[in-house]
Coordinates of N, CA and C in Angstrom, one line a residue:
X1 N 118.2 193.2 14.0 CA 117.0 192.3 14.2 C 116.5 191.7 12.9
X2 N 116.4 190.6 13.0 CA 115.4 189.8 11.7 C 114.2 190.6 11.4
X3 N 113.8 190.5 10.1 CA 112.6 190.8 9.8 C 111.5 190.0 10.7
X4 N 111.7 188.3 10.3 CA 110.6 187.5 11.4 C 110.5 188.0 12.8
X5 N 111.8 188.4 13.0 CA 111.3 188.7 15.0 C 110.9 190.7 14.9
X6 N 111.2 191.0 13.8 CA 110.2 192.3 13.9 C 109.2 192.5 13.9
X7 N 108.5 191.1 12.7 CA 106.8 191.2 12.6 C 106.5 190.5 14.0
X8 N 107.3 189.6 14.4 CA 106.6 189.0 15.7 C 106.1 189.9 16.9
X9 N 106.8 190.7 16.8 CA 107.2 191.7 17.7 C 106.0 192.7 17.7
X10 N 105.8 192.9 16.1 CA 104.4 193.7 16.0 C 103.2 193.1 16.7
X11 N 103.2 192.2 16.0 CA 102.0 191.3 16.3 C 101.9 191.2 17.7
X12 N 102.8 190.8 18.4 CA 102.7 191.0 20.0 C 101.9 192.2 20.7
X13 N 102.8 193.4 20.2 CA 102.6 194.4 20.3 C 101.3 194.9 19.9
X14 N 101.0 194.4 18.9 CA 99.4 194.8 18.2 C 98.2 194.4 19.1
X15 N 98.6 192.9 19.6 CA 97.7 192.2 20.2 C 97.6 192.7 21.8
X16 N 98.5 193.3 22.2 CA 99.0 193.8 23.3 C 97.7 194.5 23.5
X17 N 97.8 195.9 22.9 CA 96.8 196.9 22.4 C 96.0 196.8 22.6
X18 N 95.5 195.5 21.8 CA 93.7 195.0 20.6 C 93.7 194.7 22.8
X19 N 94.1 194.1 23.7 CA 93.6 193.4 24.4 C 93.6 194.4 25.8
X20 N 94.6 195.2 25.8 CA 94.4 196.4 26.6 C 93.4 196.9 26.1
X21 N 92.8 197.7 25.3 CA 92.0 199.3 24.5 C 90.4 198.0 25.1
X22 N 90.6 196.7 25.1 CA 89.2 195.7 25.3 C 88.9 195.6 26.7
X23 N 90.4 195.6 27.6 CA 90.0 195.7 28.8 C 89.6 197.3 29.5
X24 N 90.5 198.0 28.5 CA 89.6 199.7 29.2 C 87.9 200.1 28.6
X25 N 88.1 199.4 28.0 CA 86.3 199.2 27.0 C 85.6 198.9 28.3
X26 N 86.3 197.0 28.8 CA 84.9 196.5 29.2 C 84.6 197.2 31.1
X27 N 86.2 197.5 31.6 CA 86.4 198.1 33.0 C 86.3 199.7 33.0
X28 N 86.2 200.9 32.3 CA 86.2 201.6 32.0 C 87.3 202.6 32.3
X29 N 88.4 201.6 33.3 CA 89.8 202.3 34.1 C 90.7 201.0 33.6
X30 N 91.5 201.0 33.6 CA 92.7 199.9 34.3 C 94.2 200.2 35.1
X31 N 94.6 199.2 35.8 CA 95.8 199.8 36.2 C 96.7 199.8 35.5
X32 N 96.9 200.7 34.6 CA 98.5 200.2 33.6 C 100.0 200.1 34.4
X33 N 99.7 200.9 35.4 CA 101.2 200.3 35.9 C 101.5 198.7 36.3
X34 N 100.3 198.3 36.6 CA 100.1 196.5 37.2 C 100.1 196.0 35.8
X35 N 99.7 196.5 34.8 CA 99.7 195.7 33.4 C 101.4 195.3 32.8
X36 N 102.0 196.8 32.9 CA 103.1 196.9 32.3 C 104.3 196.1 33.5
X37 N 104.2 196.3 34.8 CA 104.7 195.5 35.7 C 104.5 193.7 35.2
X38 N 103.3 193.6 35.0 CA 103.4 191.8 34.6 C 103.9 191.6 33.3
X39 N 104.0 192.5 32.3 CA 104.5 192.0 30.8 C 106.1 192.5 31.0
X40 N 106.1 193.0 32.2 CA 108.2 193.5 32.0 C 108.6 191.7 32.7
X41 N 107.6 191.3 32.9 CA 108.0 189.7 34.2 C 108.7 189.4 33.1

């Protein structure tokens, strides 16, 4: 793998996170199996 598509990759991943960790903040549950089902689409 390229360097570029590894940092991409972070950053996805990072953002992934930052946006999950915001939705268990503001809902205080979430369904991760429904999350991880729409990002394997």
């Amino acid at each position: 793998m390229k360097d570029s598509e590894l940092a991409l990759g972070d950053s996805v991943s990072s953002g992934l996170m930052r946006s999950l960790r915001l939705c268990i903040r503001r809902e205080k549950r979430v369904d991760l199996a429904a999350i991880i089902e729409n990002f394997e689409q």
